[in-house]
PDB file of C-alpha atoms in Angstrom:
ATOM      1  CA  UNK A   4      59.927 -77.119  19.092  1.00 62.00           C
ATOM      2  CA  UNK A   5      57.572 -74.437  20.373  1.00 78.00           C
ATOM      3  CA  UNK A   6      55.639 -74.413  23.615  1.00 84.00           C
ATOM      4  CA  UNK A   7      52.405 -75.471  21.900  1.00 84.00           C
ATOM      5  CA  UNK A   8      54.146 -78.364  20.132  1.00 83.00           C
ATOM      6  CA  UNK A   9      55.613 -79.522  23.433  1.00 87.00           C
ATOM      7  CA  UNK A  10      52.221 -79.418  25.131  1.00 88.00           C
ATOM      8  CA  UNK A  11      50.585 -81.375  22.327  1.00 87.00           C
ATOM      9  CA  UNK A  12      53.364 -83.973  22.304  1.00 90.00           C
ATOM     10  CA  UNK A  13      53.029 -84.376  26.075  1.00 90.00           C
ATOM     11  CA  UNK A  14      49.246 -84.834  25.832  1.00 90.00           C
ATOM     12  CA  UNK A  15      49.659 -87.467  23.106  1.00 89.00           C
ATOM     13  CA  UNK A  16      52.363 -89.303  25.059  1.00 91.00           C
ATOM     14  CA  UNK A  17      50.186 -89.304  28.185  1.00 92.00           C
ATOM     15  CA  UNK A  18      47.137 -90.587  26.234  1.00 89.00           C
ATOM     16  CA  UNK A  19      49.242 -93.437  24.782  1.00 88.00           C
ATOM     17  CA  UNK A  20      50.570 -94.369  28.233  1.00 91.00           C
ATOM     18  CA  UNK A  21      47.056 -94.313  29.712  1.00 90.00           C
ATOM     19  CA  UNK A  22      45.733 -96.547  26.899  1.00 87.00           C
ATOM     20  CA  UNK A  23      43.249 -93.931  25.703  1.00 86.00           C
ATOM     21  CA  UNK A  24      44.223 -94.535  22.086  1.00 83.00           C
ATOM     22  CA  UNK A  25      44.061 -98.348  22.151  1.00 84.00           C
ATOM     23  CA  UNK A  26      40.503 -98.770  20.850  1.00 84.00           C
ATOM     24  CA  UNK A  27      40.372 -96.234  18.054  1.00 82.00           C
ATOM     25  CA  UNK A  28      38.440 -97.206  14.892  1.00 81.00           C
ATOM     26  CA  UNK A  29      40.762 -98.494  12.189  1.00 79.00           C
ATOM     27  CA  UNK A  30      43.545 -99.427  14.594  1.00 78.00           C
ATOM     28  CA  UNK A  31      46.115-101.589  12.822  1.00 78.00           C
ATOM     29  CA  UNK A  32      44.801-100.673   9.375  1.00 81.00           C
ATOM     30  CA  UNK A  33      46.519 -98.344   6.923  1.00 81.00           C
ATOM     31  CA  UNK A  34      45.208 -94.801   6.929  1.00 72.00           C
ATOM     32  CA  UNK A  35      43.209 -93.721   3.906  1.00 70.00           C
ATOM     33  CA  UNK A  36      45.138 -90.847   2.383  1.00 68.00           C
ATOM     34  CA  UNK A  37      43.592 -87.980   0.453  1.00 66.00           C
ATOM     35  CA  UNK A  38      45.885 -87.982  -2.543  1.00 67.00           C
ATOM     36  CA  UNK A  39      46.211 -84.312  -3.314  1.00 70.00           C
ATOM     37  CA  UNK A  40      49.900 -84.627  -4.081  1.00 67.00           C
ATOM     38  CA  UNK A  41      49.189 -83.733  -7.710  1.00 66.00           C
ATOM     39  CA  UNK A  42      47.492 -80.482  -6.759  1.00 69.00           C
ATOM     40  CA  UNK A  43      49.691 -77.419  -6.260  1.00 74.00           C
ATOM     41  CA  UNK A  44      49.883 -76.273  -2.645  1.00 77.00           C
ATOM     42  CA  UNK A  45      48.004 -73.026  -3.247  1.00 79.00           C
ATOM     43  CA  UNK A  46      45.034 -74.955  -4.713  1.00 78.00           C
ATOM     44  CA  UNK A  47      44.851 -77.851  -2.221  1.00 79.00           C
ATOM     45  CA  UNK A  48      42.560 -76.274   0.358  1.00 83.00           C
ATOM     46  CA  UNK A  49      40.051 -75.312  -2.330  1.00 82.00           C
ATOM     47  CA  UNK A  50      40.098 -78.791  -3.833  1.00 78.00           C
ATOM     48  CA  UNK A  51      39.811 -80.363  -0.376  1.00 81.00           C
ATOM     49  CA  UNK A  52      36.750 -78.220   0.372  1.00 85.00           C
ATOM     50  CA  UNK A  53      35.155 -79.168  -2.951  1.00 81.00           C
ATOM     51  CA  UNK A  54      35.913 -82.835  -2.370  1.00 79.00           C
ATOM     52  CA  UNK A  55      34.466 -82.750   1.152  1.00 83.00           C
ATOM     53  CA  UNK A  56      31.318 -81.167  -0.286  1.00 87.00           C
ATOM     54  CA  UNK A  57      31.047 -83.983  -2.834  1.00 80.00           C
ATOM     55  CA  UNK A  58      31.975 -81.721  -5.730  1.00 82.00           C
ATOM     56  CA  UNK A  59      34.779 -82.002  -8.223  1.00 77.00           C
ATOM     57  CA  UNK A  60      35.997 -79.220 -10.496  1.00 76.00           C
ATOM     58  CA  UNK A  61      34.366 -79.193 -13.920  1.00 81.00           C
ATOM     59  CA  UNK A  62      37.674 -79.595 -15.728  1.00 80.00           C
ATOM     60  CA  UNK A  63      38.474 -82.724 -13.703  1.00 80.00           C
ATOM     61  CA  UNK A  64      35.025 -84.179 -14.433  1.00 85.00           C
ATOM     62  CA  UNK A  65      35.445 -83.416 -18.144  1.00 89.00           C
ATOM     63  CA  UNK A  66      38.880 -85.021 -18.186  1.00 88.00           C
ATOM     64  CA  UNK A  67      37.490 -88.167 -16.527  1.00 88.00           C
ATOM     65  CA  UNK A  68      34.708 -88.330 -19.113  1.00 92.00           C
ATOM     66  CA  UNK A  69      37.239 -87.866 -21.918  1.00 92.00           C
ATOM     67  CA  UNK A  70      39.349 -90.756 -20.629  1.00 91.00           C
ATOM     68  CA  UNK A  71      36.250 -92.959 -20.368  1.00 93.00           C
ATOM     69  CA  UNK A  72      35.267 -92.087 -23.934  1.00 94.00           C
ATOM     70  CA  UNK A  73      38.781 -92.879 -25.179  1.00 94.00           C
ATOM     71  CA  UNK A  74      38.555 -96.292 -23.503  1.00 94.00           C
ATOM     72  CA  UNK A  75      35.117 -96.924 -25.009  1.00 93.00           C
ATOM     73  CA  UNK A  76      36.354 -95.957 -28.470  1.00 94.00           C
ATOM     74  CA  UNK A  77      39.281 -98.356 -28.134  1.00 93.00           C
ATOM     75  CA  UNK A  78      36.893-101.228 -27.290  1.00 93.00           C
ATOM     76  CA  UNK A  79      34.102-100.340 -29.720  1.00 91.00           C
ATOM     77  CA  UNK A  80      33.538-102.643 -32.705  1.00 92.00           C
ATOM     78  CA  UNK A  81      30.513-100.873 -34.200  1.00 93.00           C
ATOM     79  CA  UNK A  82      31.724 -98.117 -36.548  1.00 94.00           C
ATOM     80  CA  UNK A  83      28.542 -96.085 -36.199  1.00 94.00           C
ATOM     81  CA  UNK A  84      28.784 -96.140 -32.419  1.00 94.00           C
ATOM     82  CA  UNK A  85      32.516 -95.391 -32.594  1.00 94.00           C
ATOM     83  CA  UNK A  86      31.842 -92.322 -34.746  1.00 95.00           C
ATOM     84  CA  UNK A  87      29.228 -91.143 -32.246  1.00 94.00           C
ATOM     85  CA  UNK A  88      31.675 -91.611 -29.361  1.00 94.00           C
ATOM     86  CA  UNK A  89      34.372 -89.699 -31.261  1.00 95.00           C
ATOM     87  CA  UNK A  90      31.987 -86.780 -31.819  1.00 96.00           C
ATOM     88  CA  UNK A  91      31.178 -86.743 -28.115  1.00 95.00           C
ATOM     89  CA  UNK A  92      34.886 -86.895 -27.247  1.00 95.00           C
ATOM     90  CA  UNK A  93      35.622 -84.019 -29.635  1.00 95.00           C
ATOM     91  CA  UNK A  94      32.880 -81.916 -28.030  1.00 95.00           C
ATOM     92  CA  UNK A  95      34.201 -82.578 -24.532  1.00 93.00           C
ATOM     93  CA  UNK A  96      37.779 -81.881 -25.621  1.00 93.00           C
ATOM     94  CA  UNK A  97      36.697 -78.602 -27.172  1.00 92.00           C
ATOM     95  CA  UNK A  98      34.757 -77.659 -24.024  1.00 91.00           C
ATOM     96  CA  UNK A  99      37.755 -78.545 -21.834  1.00 88.00           C
ATOM     97  CA  UNK A 100      40.161 -76.479 -23.945  1.00 86.00           C
ATOM     98  CA  UNK A 101      37.761 -73.521 -24.045  1.00 86.00           C
ATOM     99  CA  UNK A 102      37.326 -73.633 -20.297  1.00 83.00           C
ATOM    100  CA  UNK A 103      41.061 -73.667 -19.701  1.00 76.00           C
ATOM    101  CA  UNK A 104      41.662 -70.877 -22.199  1.00 78.00           C
ATOM    102  CA  UNK A 105      38.854 -68.785 -20.746  1.00 74.00           C
ATOM    103  CA  UNK A 106      40.310 -69.056 -17.295  1.00 68.00           C
ATOM    104  CA  UNK A 107      43.766 -68.309 -18.701  1.00 68.00           C
ATOM    105  CA  UNK A 108      45.054 -71.034 -16.454  1.00 61.00           C
ATOM    106  CA  UNK A 109      47.600 -72.162 -19.020  1.00 59.00           C
ATOM    107  CA  UNK A 110      49.714 -69.146 -18.195  1.00 66.00           C
ATOM    108  CA  UNK A 111      50.228 -69.986 -14.541  1.00 71.00           C
ATOM    109  CA  UNK A 112      53.054 -72.154 -13.306  1.00 74.00           C
ATOM    110  CA  UNK A 113      50.659 -73.837 -10.884  1.00 74.00           C
ATOM    111  CA  UNK A 114      48.485 -75.014 -13.780  1.00 73.00           C
ATOM    112  CA  UNK A 115      51.425 -76.323 -15.780  1.00 75.00           C
ATOM    113  CA  UNK A 116      52.543 -78.433 -12.810  1.00 78.00           C
ATOM    114  CA  UNK A 117      49.000 -79.561 -12.074  1.00 76.00           C
ATOM    115  CA  UNK A 118      48.300 -80.343 -15.748  1.00 76.00           C
ATOM    116  CA  UNK A 119      51.325 -82.656 -15.975  1.00 78.00           C
ATOM    117  CA  UNK A 120      50.249 -84.488 -12.840  1.00 77.00           C
ATOM    118  CA  UNK A 121      46.586 -84.772 -13.914  1.00 75.00           C
ATOM    119  CA  UNK A 122      47.513 -86.051 -17.365  1.00 74.00           C
ATOM    120  CA  UNK A 123      49.879 -88.539 -15.743  1.00 74.00           C
ATOM    121  CA  UNK A 124      47.121 -89.860 -13.466  1.00 70.00           C
ATOM    122  CA  UNK A 125      44.292 -90.123 -15.975  1.00 66.00           C
ATOM    123  CA  UNK A 126      46.233 -91.768 -18.762  1.00 61.00           C
TER     124      UNK A 126
END
């Protein structure tokens, strides 16, 4: 443990002993975790910044919309509406694939790992 770590640990220990941390908001409740475990390490800070700014990457938004459309198609009883939803899904799928190909992300190992995790979460 380095000098800085030791100093920080000592400050925390002293604050606990003095009761300075007893009335913190959320005490006794589980912490809300930012689940970025599916994002490769080299992309996490960028995604965290986008998330904090209220933005999500276009490919993630498209994938969410595609999943929603797939669910709507599965529940749809009107054939005309189903056909319309399929056309919309096909357009979004095409846009998603073009975006990925344009960025040549498929060739990176980071994307392959991230893609598996994203597909696992949205399905």
